[in-house]
Coordinates of C-alpha atoms in Angstrom, one line a residue:
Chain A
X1 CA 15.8 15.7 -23.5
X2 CA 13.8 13.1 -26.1
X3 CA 12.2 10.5 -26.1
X4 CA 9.8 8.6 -28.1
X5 CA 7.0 6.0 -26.8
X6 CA 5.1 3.5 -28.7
X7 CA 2.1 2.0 -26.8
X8 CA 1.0 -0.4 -28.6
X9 CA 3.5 -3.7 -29.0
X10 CA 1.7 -5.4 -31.5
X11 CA -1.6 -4.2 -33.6
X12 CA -3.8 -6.9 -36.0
X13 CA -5.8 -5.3 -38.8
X14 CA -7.7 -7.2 -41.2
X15 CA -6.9 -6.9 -45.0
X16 CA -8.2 -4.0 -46.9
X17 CA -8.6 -2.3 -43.1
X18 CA -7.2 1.2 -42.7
X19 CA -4.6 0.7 -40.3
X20 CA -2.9 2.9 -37.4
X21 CA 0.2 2.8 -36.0
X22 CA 1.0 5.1 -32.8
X23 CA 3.5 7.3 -32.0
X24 CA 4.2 9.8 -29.1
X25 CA 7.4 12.0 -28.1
X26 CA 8.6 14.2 -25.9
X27 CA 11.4 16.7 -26.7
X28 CA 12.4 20.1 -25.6
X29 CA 12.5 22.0 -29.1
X30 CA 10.7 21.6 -32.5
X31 CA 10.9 17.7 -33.3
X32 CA 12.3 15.9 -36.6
X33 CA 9.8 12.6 -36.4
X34 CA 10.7 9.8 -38.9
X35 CA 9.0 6.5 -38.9
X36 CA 11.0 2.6 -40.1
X37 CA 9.8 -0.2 -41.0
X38 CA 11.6 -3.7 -40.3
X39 CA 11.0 -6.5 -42.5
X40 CA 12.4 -9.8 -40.9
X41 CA 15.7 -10.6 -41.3
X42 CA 16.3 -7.4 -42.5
X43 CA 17.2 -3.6 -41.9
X44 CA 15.5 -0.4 -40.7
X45 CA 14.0 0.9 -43.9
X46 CA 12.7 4.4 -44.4
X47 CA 9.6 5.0 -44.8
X48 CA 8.8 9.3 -44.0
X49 CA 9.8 12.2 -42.1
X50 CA 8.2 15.0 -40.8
X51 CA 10.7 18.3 -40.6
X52 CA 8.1 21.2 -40.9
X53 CA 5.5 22.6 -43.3
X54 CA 2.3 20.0 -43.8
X55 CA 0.9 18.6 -40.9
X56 CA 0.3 15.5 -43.1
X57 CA 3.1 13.6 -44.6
X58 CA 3.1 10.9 -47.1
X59 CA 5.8 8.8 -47.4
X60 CA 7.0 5.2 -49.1
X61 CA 4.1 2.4 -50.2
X62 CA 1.3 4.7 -49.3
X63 CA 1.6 5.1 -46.2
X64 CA 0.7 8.6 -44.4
X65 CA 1.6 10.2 -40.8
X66 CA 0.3 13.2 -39.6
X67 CA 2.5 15.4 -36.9
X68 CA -0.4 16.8 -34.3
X69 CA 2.0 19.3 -32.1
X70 CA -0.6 19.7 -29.7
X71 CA -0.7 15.7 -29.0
X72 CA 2.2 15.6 -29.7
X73 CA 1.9 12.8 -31.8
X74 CA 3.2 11.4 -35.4
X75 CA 1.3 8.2 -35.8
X76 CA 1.5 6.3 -38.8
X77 CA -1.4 5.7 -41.1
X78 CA -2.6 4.0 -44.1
X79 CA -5.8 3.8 -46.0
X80 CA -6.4 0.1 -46.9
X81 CA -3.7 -2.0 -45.4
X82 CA -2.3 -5.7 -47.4
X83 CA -0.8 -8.4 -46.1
X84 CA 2.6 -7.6 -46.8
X85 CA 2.5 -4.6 -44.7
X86 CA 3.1 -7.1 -42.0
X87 CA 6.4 -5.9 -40.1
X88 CA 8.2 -4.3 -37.5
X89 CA 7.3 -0.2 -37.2
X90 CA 9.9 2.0 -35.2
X91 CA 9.3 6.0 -34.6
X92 CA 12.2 8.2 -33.9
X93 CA 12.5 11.6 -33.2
X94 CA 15.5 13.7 -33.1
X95 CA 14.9 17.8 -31.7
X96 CA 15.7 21.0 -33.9
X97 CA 18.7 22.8 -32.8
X98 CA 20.4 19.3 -31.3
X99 CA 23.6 18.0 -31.5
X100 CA 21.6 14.6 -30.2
X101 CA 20.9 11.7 -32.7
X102 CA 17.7 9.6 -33.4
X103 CA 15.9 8.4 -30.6
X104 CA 13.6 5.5 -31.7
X105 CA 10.9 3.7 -30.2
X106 CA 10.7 -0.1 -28.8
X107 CA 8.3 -0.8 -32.4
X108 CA 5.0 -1.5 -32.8
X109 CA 4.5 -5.4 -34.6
X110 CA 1.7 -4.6 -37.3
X111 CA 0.2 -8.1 -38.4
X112 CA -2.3 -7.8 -41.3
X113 CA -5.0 -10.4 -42.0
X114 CA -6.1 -12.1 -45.1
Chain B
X1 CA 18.5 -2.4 -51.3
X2 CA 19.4 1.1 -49.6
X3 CA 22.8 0.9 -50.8
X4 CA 24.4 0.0 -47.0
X5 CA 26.2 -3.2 -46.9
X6 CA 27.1 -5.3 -44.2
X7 CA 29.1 -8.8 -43.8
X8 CA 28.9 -11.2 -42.3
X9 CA 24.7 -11.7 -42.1
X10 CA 25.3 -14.0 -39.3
X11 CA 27.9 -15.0 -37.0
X12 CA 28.4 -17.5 -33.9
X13 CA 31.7 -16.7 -32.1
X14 CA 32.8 -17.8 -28.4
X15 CA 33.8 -15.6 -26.1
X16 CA 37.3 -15.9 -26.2
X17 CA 37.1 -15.4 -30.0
X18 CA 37.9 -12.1 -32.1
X19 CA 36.2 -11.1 -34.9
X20 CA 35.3 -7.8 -37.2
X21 CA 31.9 -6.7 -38.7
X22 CA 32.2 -4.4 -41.7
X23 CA 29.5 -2.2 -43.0
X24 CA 30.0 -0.3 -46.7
X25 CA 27.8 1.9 -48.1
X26 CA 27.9 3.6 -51.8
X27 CA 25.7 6.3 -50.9
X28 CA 28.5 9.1 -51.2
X29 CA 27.3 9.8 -47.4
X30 CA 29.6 11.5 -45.1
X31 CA 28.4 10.0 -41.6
X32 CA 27.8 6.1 -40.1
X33 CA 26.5 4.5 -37.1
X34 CA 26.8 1.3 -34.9
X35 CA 23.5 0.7 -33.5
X36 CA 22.5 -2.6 -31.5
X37 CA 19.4 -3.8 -31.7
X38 CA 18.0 -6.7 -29.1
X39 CA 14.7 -8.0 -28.7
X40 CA 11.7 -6.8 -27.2
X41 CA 14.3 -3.5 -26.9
X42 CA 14.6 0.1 -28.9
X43 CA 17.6 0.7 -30.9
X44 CA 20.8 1.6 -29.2
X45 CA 22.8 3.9 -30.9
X46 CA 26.6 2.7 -30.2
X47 CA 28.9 5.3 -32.0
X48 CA 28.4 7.8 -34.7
X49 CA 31.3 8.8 -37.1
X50 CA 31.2 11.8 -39.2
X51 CA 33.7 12.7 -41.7
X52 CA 35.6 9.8 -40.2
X53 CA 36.0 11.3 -36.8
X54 CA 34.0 9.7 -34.0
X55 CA 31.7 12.1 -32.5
X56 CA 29.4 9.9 -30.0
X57 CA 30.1 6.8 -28.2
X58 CA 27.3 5.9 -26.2
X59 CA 29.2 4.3 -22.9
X60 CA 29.8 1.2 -24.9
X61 CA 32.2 -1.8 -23.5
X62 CA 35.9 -1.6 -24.4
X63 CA 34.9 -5.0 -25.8
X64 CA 33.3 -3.3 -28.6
X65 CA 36.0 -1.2 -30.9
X66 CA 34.8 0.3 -34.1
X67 CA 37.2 1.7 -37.0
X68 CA 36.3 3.8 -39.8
X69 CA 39.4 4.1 -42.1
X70 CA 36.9 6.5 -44.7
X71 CA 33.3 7.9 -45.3
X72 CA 32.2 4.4 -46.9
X73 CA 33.8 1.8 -44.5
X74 CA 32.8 1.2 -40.8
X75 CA 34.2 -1.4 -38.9
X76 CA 32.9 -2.8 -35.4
X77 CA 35.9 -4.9 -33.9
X78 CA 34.4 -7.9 -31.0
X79 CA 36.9 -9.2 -28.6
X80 CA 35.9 -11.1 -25.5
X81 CA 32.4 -10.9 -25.7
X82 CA 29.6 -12.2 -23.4
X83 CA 26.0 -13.7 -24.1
X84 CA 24.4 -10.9 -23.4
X85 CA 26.0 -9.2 -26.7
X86 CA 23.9 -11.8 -28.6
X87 CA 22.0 -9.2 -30.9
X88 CA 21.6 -7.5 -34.3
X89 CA 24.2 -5.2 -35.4
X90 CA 22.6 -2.5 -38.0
X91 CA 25.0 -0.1 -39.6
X92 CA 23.7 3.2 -41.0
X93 CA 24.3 5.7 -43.2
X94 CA 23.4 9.4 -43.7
X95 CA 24.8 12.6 -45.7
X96 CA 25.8 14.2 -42.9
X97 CA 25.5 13.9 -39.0
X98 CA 26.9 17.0 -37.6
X99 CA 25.4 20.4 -37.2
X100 CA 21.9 21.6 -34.9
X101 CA 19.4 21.7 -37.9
X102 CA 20.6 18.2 -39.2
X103 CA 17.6 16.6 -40.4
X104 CA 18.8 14.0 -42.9
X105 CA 17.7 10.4 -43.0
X106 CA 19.5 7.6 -42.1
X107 CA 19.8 4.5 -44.3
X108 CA 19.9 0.9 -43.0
X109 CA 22.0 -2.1 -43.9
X110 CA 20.4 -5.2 -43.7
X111 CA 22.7 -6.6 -40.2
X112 CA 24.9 -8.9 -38.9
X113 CA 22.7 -11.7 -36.7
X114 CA 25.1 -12.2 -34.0
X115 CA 25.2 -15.3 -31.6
X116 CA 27.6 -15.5 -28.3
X117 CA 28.2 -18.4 -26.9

């Protein structure tokens, strides 16, 4: 089984803020983690992946996630966040050794403030 | 742009009407997906095709019929639909989606915005 839970619906961070965006799963295996973002009126775009290897990955427009197998958590992180980071996140996780696709969260609605 | 394609961006359609979404993607990829997105809700997966063969349909509605005729075309045939089918339709692509150490990552089109009246 897998499944993937973000707790947080919506999260405000002011401009030049770091920023967090949470991710849990819970699979039966080693996990694939990936994490979307969702401008409006537009597609899932990818932003990283976590496979194996470094703890800490970085991915697209400086954004980071680090995978925390003991939490098992992937949350999504950046250092200093800007306005137009403003968007819909989804996390997905997919297990090692599966013939199961993605399984993606309900997204977490990251507003940034000027 | 990811290089996924879909058409129509929007459509209204009644419930007696029948209509096609098409998704195309120039990513040389070998697999494509029908997901369903509605609000408030995660992503459904609907059906997978890889290689041209479908290999998951998620116990979606006759209603819904997709096609793929080749590794860059994906259809999603709507007859009959209801309201509650009002959603966005993603299409995605990825090099591959067979095989128990697949790991690639799937691309996005941007959707078809659909209404049912």
């Amino acid at each position: 089984a897998q499944s993937v839970a973000q707790p947080e619906d919506q999260v405000n961070v002011a401009e030049g803020n770091p920023l967090t965006v949470k991710c849990t799963y819970s699979v039966s295996g080693n996990p694939y983690l990936f994490w979307y973002v969702q401008y409006p009126n537009r597609g899932l775009q990818f932003l990283l992946k976590y496979i194996t290897g470094d703890n800490l990955v970085k991915g697209s427009y400086g954004f980071e996630a680090e995978f925390n197998k003991s939490q098992t958590s992937f949350h999504l992180k950046k250092p200093s966040a800007l306005v137009s980071d403003s968007a819909l996140y989804f996390c997905a996780v997919r297990v090692s050794g599966s013939a199961r696709q993605l399984t993606f969260g309900s997204g977490t609605q990251l507003t940034v403030l000027p | 742009e990811t290089g996924v394609t879909q058409t129509p961006r929007h459509l209204v359609m009644g419930m007696t009407n029948k209509k096609s979404l098409k998704c195309e993607q120039h990513l040389g990829h070998n697999a494509m997906y029908w997901y369903k997105q509605s609000a408030k809700k995660p992503l459904e997966l609907m059906f997978v095709y890889n290689f041209k063969e479908q290999t998951e349909n998620n116990s979606v509605p006759s209603r819904f019929s997709p096609e793929c005729p080749n590794s860059s075309h994906l259809f999603l045939h709507l007859h009959t639909l209801q309201p509650e089918d009002s959603a966005l339709y993603l299409c995605a692509s990825s090099q591959d989606a067979g095989g128990p150490t697949q790991q690639e990552t799937q691309y996005f089109g941007p959707g078809t915005r659909l209404l049912v009246l």
